[in-house]
Short mmCIF file of C-alpha atoms in Angstrom, two decimals:
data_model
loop_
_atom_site.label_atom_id
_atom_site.label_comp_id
_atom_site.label_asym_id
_atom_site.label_seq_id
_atom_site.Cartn_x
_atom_site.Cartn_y
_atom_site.Cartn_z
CA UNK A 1 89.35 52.66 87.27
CA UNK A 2 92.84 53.34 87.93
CA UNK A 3 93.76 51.24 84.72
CA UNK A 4 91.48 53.31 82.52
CA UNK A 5 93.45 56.38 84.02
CA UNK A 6 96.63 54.99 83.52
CA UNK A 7 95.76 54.55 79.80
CA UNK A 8 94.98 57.79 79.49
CA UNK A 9 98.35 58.89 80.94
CA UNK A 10 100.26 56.84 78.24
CA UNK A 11 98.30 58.37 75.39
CA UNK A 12 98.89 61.86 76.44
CA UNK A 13 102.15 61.08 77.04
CA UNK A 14 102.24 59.86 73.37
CA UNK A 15 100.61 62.54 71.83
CA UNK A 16 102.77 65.08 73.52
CA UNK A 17 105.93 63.10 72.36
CA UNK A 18 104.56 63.44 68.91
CA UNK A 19 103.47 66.57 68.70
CA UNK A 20 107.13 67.59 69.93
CA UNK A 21 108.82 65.58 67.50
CA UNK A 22 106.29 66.71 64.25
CA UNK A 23 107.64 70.43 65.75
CA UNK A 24 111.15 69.13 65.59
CA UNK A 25 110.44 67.54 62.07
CA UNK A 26 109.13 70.91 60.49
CA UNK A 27 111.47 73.18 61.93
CA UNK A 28 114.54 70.66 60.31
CA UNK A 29 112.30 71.21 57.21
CA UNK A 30 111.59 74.69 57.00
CA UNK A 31 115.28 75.53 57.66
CA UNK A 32 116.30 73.20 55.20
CA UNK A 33 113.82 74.57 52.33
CA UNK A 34 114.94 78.23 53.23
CA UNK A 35 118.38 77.28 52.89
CA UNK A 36 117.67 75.89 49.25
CA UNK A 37 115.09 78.35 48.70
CA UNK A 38 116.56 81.83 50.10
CA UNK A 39 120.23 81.63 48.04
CA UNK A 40 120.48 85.54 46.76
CA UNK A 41 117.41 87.55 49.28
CA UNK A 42 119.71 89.29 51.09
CA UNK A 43 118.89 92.98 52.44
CA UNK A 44 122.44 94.79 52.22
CA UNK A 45 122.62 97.53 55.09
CA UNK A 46 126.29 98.10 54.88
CA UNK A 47 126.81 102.38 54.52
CA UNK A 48 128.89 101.53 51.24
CA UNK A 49 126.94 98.71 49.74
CA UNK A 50 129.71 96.32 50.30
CA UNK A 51 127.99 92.94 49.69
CA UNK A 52 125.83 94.13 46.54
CA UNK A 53 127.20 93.74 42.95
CA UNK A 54 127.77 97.48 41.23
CA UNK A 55 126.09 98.15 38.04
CA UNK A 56 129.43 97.85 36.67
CA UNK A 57 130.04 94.59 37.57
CA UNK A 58 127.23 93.55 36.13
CA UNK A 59 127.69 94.90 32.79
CA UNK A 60 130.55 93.11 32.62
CA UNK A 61 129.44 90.07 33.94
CA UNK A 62 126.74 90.55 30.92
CA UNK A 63 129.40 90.87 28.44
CA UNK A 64 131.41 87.80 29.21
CA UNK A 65 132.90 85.55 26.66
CA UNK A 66 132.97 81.88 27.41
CA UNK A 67 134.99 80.27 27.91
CA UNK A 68 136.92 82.33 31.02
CA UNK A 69 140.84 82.31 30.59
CA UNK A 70 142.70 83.24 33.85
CA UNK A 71 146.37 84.09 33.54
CA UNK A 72 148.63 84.60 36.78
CA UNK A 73 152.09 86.42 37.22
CA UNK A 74 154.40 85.64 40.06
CA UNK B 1 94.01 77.63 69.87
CA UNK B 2 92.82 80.94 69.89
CA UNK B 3 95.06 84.23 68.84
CA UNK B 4 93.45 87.20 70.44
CA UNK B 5 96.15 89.90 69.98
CA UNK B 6 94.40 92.42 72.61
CA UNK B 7 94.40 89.70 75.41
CA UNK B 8 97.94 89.25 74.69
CA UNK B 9 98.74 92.93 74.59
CA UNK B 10 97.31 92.44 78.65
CA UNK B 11 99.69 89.55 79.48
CA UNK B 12 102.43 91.49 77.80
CA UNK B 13 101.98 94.96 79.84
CA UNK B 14 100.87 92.85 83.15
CA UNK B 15 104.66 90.95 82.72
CA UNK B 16 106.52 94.10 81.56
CA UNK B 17 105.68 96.55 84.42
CA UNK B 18 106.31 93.51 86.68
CA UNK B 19 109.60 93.51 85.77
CA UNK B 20 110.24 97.39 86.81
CA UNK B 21 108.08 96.56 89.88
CA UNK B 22 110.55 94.30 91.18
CA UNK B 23 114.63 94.76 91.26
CA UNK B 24 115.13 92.30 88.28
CA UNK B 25 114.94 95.01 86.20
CA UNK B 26 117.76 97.29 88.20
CA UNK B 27 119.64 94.43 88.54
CA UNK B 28 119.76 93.18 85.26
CA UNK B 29 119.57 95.95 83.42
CA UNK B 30 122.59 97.60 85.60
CA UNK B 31 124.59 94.36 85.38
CA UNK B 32 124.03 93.60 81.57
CA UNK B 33 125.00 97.53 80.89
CA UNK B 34 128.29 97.07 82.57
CA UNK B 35 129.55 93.65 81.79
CA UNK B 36 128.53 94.61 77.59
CA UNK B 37 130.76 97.44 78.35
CA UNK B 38 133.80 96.26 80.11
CA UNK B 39 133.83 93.13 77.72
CA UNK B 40 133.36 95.88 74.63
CA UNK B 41 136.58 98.27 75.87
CA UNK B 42 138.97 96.15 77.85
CA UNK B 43 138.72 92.07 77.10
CA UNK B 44 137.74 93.34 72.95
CA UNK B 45 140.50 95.37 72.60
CA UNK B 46 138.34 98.20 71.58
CA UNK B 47 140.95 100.63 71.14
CA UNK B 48 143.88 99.10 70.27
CA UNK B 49 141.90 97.83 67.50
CA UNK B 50 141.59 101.47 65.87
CA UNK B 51 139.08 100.65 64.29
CA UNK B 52 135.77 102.36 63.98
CA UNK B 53 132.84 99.61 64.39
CA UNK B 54 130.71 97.70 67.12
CA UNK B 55 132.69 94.31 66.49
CA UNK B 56 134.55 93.95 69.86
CA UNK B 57 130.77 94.96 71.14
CA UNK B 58 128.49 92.19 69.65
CA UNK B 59 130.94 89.53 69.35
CA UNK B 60 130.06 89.13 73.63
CA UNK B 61 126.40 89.43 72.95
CA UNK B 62 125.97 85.70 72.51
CA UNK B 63 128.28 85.04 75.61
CA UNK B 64 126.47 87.91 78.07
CA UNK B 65 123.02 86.23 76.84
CA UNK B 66 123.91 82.52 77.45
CA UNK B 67 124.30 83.43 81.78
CA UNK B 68 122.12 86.43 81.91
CA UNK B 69 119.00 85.64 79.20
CA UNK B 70 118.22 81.97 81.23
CA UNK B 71 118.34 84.12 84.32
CA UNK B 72 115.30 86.00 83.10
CA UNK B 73 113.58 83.06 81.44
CA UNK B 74 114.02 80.81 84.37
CA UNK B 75 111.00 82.30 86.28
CA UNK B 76 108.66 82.83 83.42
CA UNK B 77 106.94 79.40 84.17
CA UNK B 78 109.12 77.64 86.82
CA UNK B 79 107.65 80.05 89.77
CA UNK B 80 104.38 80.01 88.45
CA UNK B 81 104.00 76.04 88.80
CA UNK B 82 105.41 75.54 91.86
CA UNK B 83 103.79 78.78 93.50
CA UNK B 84 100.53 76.95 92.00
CA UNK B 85 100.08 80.66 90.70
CA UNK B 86 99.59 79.16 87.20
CA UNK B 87 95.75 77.96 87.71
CA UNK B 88 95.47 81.36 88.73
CA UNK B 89 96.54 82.59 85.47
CA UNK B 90 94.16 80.17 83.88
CA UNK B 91 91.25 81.52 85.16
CA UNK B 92 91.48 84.47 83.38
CA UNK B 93 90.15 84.59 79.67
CA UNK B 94 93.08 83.48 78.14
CA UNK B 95 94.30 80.39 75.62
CA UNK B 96 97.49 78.68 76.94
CA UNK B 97 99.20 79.92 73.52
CA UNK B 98 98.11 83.45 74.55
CA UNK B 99 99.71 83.09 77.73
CA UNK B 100 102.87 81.49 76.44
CA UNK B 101 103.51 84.32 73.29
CA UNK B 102 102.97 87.45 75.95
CA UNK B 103 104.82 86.30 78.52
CA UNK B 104 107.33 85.88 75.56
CA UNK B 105 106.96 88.93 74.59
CA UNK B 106 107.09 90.36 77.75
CA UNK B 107 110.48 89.19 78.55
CA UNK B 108 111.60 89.72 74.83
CA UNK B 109 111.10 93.76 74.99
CA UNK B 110 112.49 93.95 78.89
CA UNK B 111 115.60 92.69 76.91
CA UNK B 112 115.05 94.89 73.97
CA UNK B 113 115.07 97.65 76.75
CA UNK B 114 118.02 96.64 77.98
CA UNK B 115 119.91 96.52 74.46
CA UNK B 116 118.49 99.81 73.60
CA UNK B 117 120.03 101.21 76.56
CA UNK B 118 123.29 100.56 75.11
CA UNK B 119 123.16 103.33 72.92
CA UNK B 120 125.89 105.26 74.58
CA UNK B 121 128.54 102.82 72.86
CA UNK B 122 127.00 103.55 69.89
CA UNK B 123 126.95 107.70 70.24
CA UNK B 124 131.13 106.92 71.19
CA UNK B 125 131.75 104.94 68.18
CA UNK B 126 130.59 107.90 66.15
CA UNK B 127 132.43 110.84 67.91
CA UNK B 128 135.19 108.61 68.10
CA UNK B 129 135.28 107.74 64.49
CA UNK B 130 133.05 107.11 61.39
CA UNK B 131 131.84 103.92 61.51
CA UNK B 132 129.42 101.87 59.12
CA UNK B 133 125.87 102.79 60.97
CA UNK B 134 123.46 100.41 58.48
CA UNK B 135 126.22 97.21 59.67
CA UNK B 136 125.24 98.73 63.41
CA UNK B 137 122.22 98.76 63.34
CA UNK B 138 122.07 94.93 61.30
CA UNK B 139 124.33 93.86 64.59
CA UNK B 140 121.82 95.28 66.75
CA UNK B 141 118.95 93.08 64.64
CA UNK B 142 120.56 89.94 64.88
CA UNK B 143 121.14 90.38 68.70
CA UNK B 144 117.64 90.78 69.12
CA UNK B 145 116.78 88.02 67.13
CA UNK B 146 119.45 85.79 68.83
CA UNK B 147 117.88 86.98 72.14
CA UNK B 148 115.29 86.05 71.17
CA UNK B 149 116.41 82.61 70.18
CA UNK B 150 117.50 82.29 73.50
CA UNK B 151 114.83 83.51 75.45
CA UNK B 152 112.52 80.99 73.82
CA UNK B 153 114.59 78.01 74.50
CA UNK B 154 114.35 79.04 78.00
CA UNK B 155 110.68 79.55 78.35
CA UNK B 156 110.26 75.52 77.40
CA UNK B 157 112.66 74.58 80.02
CA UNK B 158 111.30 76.77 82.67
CA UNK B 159 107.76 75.18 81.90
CA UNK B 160 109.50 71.56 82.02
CA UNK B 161 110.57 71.99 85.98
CA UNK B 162 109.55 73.31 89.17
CA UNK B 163 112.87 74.03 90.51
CA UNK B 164 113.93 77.28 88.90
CA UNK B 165 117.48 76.77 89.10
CA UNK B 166 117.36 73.48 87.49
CA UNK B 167 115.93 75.85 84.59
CA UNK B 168 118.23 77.54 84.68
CA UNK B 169 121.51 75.23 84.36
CA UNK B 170 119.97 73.10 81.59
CA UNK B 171 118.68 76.50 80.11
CA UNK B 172 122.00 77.15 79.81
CA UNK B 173 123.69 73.63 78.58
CA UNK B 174 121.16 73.68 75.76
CA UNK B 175 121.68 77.34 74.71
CA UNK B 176 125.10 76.71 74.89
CA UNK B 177 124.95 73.67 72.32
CA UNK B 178 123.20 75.96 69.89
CA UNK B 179 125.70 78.32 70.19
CA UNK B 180 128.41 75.79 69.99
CA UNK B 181 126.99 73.49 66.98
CA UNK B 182 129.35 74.79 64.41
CA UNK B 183 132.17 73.54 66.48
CA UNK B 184 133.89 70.23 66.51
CA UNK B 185 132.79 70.49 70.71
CA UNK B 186 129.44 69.14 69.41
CA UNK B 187 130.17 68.09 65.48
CA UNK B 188 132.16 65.72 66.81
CA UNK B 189 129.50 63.92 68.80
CA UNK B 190 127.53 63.02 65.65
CA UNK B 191 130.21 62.75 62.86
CA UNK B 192 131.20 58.81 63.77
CA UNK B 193 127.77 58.11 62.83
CA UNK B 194 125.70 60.78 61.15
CA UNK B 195 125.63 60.91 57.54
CA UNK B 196 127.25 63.79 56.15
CA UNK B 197 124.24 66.10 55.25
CA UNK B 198 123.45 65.28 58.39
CA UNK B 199 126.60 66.59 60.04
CA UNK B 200 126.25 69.89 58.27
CA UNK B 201 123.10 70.08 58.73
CA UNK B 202 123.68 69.84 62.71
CA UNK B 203 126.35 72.96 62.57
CA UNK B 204 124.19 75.55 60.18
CA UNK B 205 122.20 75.29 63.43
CA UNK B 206 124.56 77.78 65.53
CA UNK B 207 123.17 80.40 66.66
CA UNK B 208 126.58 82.13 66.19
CA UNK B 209 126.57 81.41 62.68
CA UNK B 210 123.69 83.30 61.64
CA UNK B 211 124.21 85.79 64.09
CA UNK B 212 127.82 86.76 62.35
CA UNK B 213 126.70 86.50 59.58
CA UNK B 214 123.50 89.24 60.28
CA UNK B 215 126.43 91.21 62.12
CA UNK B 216 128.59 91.63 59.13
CA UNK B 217 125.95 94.03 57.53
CA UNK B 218 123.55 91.62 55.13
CA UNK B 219 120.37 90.26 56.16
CA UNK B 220 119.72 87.21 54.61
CA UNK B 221 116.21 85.92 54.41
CA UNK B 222 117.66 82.89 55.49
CA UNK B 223 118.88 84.31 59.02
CA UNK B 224 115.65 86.05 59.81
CA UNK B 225 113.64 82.18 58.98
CA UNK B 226 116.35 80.60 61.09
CA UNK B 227 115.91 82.49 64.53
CA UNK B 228 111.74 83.32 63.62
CA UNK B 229 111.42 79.03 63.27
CA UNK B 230 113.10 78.76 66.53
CA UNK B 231 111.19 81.13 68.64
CA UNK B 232 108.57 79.86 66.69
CA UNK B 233 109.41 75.84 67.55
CA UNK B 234 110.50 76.24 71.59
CA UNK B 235 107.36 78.79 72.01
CA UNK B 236 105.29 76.15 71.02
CA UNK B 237 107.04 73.18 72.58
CA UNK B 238 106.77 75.69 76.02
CA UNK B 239 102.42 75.43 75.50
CA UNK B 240 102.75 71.66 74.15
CA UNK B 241 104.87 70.80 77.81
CA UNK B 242 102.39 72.98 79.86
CA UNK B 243 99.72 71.64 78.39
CA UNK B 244 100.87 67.96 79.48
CA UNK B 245 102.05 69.24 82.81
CA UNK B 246 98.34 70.24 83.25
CA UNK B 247 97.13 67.07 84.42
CA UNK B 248 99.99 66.46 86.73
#
C-alpha cells in the first residue's frame, strides 16, 4: 500500500518538475523570439518625438548614394 | 483549467478591500509614499539636478519594490497554508488558476493604488518646470509592469513555504538577482562556463534593463513581452507549486 503511494509521490513530484522546467523552457523562448522578432515596434511617448526618425531624415536616408564617404576635421 | 473572469473579479474585490480592512494598507501605503519621496528629493539630488523630469524619482522604484513588494506578496499564500485557510478557499467555486490570477491581481492594483498616489511629485515637477509628460507617464508604465514582475515572483515563493518570513527573504534574494542580472554580481557566476549567447542571454533578463529602457520614453514591444512572460511564467509556477503542495 504504502509503496503504491510512494510511487505516486515520485511521479507527481516528476510531473511538477517538468511542468516547471517546460515553463522555464518557453519563457527563455518567447523572450528570445521577441528579441529577434520585435527589432523596430517601439511606441515613442517622448513630448518631442525624440526616438522617432523625422520625415526629413528619411528623405534623406531615401536619397543616399552608396557608397557612404565620411570625412573628419580636427 | 477554467478562466471564469467574473469569479475572478470576486477573488479580486474580496483581496482588495481586505487590504483597506486591515493596516497593511496605512502602513504601506504611508511608508512607500514617504520613502519614494525622500529618496526622489534628498538621496536623487532632485534639485540640484535642475532639471525638469521624474528621473531621480523612478530610478528608486526598483530598490523601494525589492523590500516593500515581497512584504505584500509574502502573505498572499504563506498565511493561507499554514492557517489551513486555503481548503477553505477551495471550497468555493473556484479553479486554482482563478484563485492564483485574482489574488494577483488583487495585490497588483493595491500597488497600482499606491503608485497612483504619487501624483503629487508629478503636479511639482510641472509647476516647478516643464517636463516631458508622455516619458512620465512611460516611467510610470514600466513601474507597474516591473511591480508587477515582482509581485509575481513573490506569489510562487509565498506558495512554496509556510513560514512567511522565509518568503519573504528568498522573495527578496531572487528579485534581487533579476534586478541584478545585467551586472558582473551575477554575470560573473555563469561566464567561466556558459557559452556566450548564453551569458547575454542571462543579463537581457534584468529587470532594470527593460525598466530603463521603458523609462527613457519608448515602449518597445519587446519590454511589454518581457515583464507580461514573467508574470505570466511565476503566476503559473505559483498554481503548478500549490497544486503539488495539495497533497502534502
Amino acid at each position: 500500500m504504502s509503496q503504491t503511494l510512494g510511487m505516486e509521490h515520485m511521479s507527481k513530484r516528476l510531473l511538477t518538475g517538468t511542468s516547471l522546467g517546460m515553463v522555464a523552457l518557453l519563457f527563455f523562448a518567447v523572450n528570445v523570439l521577441s528579441n529577434v522578432a520585435f527589432k523596430s515596434a517601439r511606441l515613442d511617448l517622448t513630448e518631442q518625438q525624440l526616438y522617432t526618425l523625422s520625415d526629413g531624415t528619411r528623405k534623406i536616408l531615401a536619397n543616399f548614394e552608396e557608397p557612404l564617404t565620411l570625412r573628419f576635421y580636427y | 483549467m477554467g478562466f471564469n473572469v467574473r469569479r475572478i473579479g470576486i477573488i479580486l474585490t474580496r483581496e482588495l478591500t481586505s487590504y483597506f480592512a486591515t493596516p497593511i494598507a496605512a502602513v504601506f501605503i504611508v511608508i512607500f509614499l514617504l520613502l519614494s519621496g525622500s529618496f526622489t528629493f534628498y538621496l536623487g539630488n532632485f534639485f540640484p539636478r535642475g532639471q525638469a523630469d521624474l528621473l531621480p524619482f523612478f530610478n528608486f522604484h526598483p530598490w523601494l519594490y525589492l523590500i516593500l513588494i515581497p512584504a505584500l506578496s509574502m502573505r498572499l499564500w504563506a498565511e493561507e497554508r499554514k492557517e489551513g485557510t486555503i481548503e477553505l478557499l477551495f471550497t468555493f467555486p473556484l479553479t486554482l488558476m482563478e484563485a492564483v490570477v485574482g489574488k494577483f491581481l488583487a495585490a497588483w492594483c493595491f500597488t497600482a493604488i499606491a503608485l497612483a498616489l504619487t501624483f503629487p511629485i508629478w503636479i511639482t515637477v510641472n509647476i516647478l518646470g516643464n517636463p516631458d509628460n508622455g516619458v512620465i507617464i512611460a516611467g510610470y508604465i514600466g513601474s507597474l509592469l516591473m511591480a508587477g514582475g515582482f509581485l509575481a515572483i513573490g506569489s510562487c515563493i509565498s506558495a512554496l513555504t509556510k513560514n512567511q518570513v522565509i518568503a519573504f527573504v528568498i522573495s527578496v534574494m531572487v528579485c534581487l538577482g533579476f534586478i541584478l542580472s545585467g551586472f558582473p554580481l551575477v554575470l560573473d557566476f555563469f561566464s567561466g562556463w556558459a557559452p556566450d549567447f548564453f551569458v547575454s542571454l542571462i543579463s537581457s533578463f534584468s529587470f532594470l534593463t527593460h525598466f530603463q529602457a521603458i523609462s527613457n520614453g519608448v515602449i518597445d514591444v519587446r519590454d511589454i513581452v518581457y515583464f507580461v512572460s514573467v508574470i505570466g511564467l511565476w503566476l503559473f509556477a505559483t498554481a503548478i507549486v500549490l497544486e503539488m503542495k495539495k497533497a502534502e
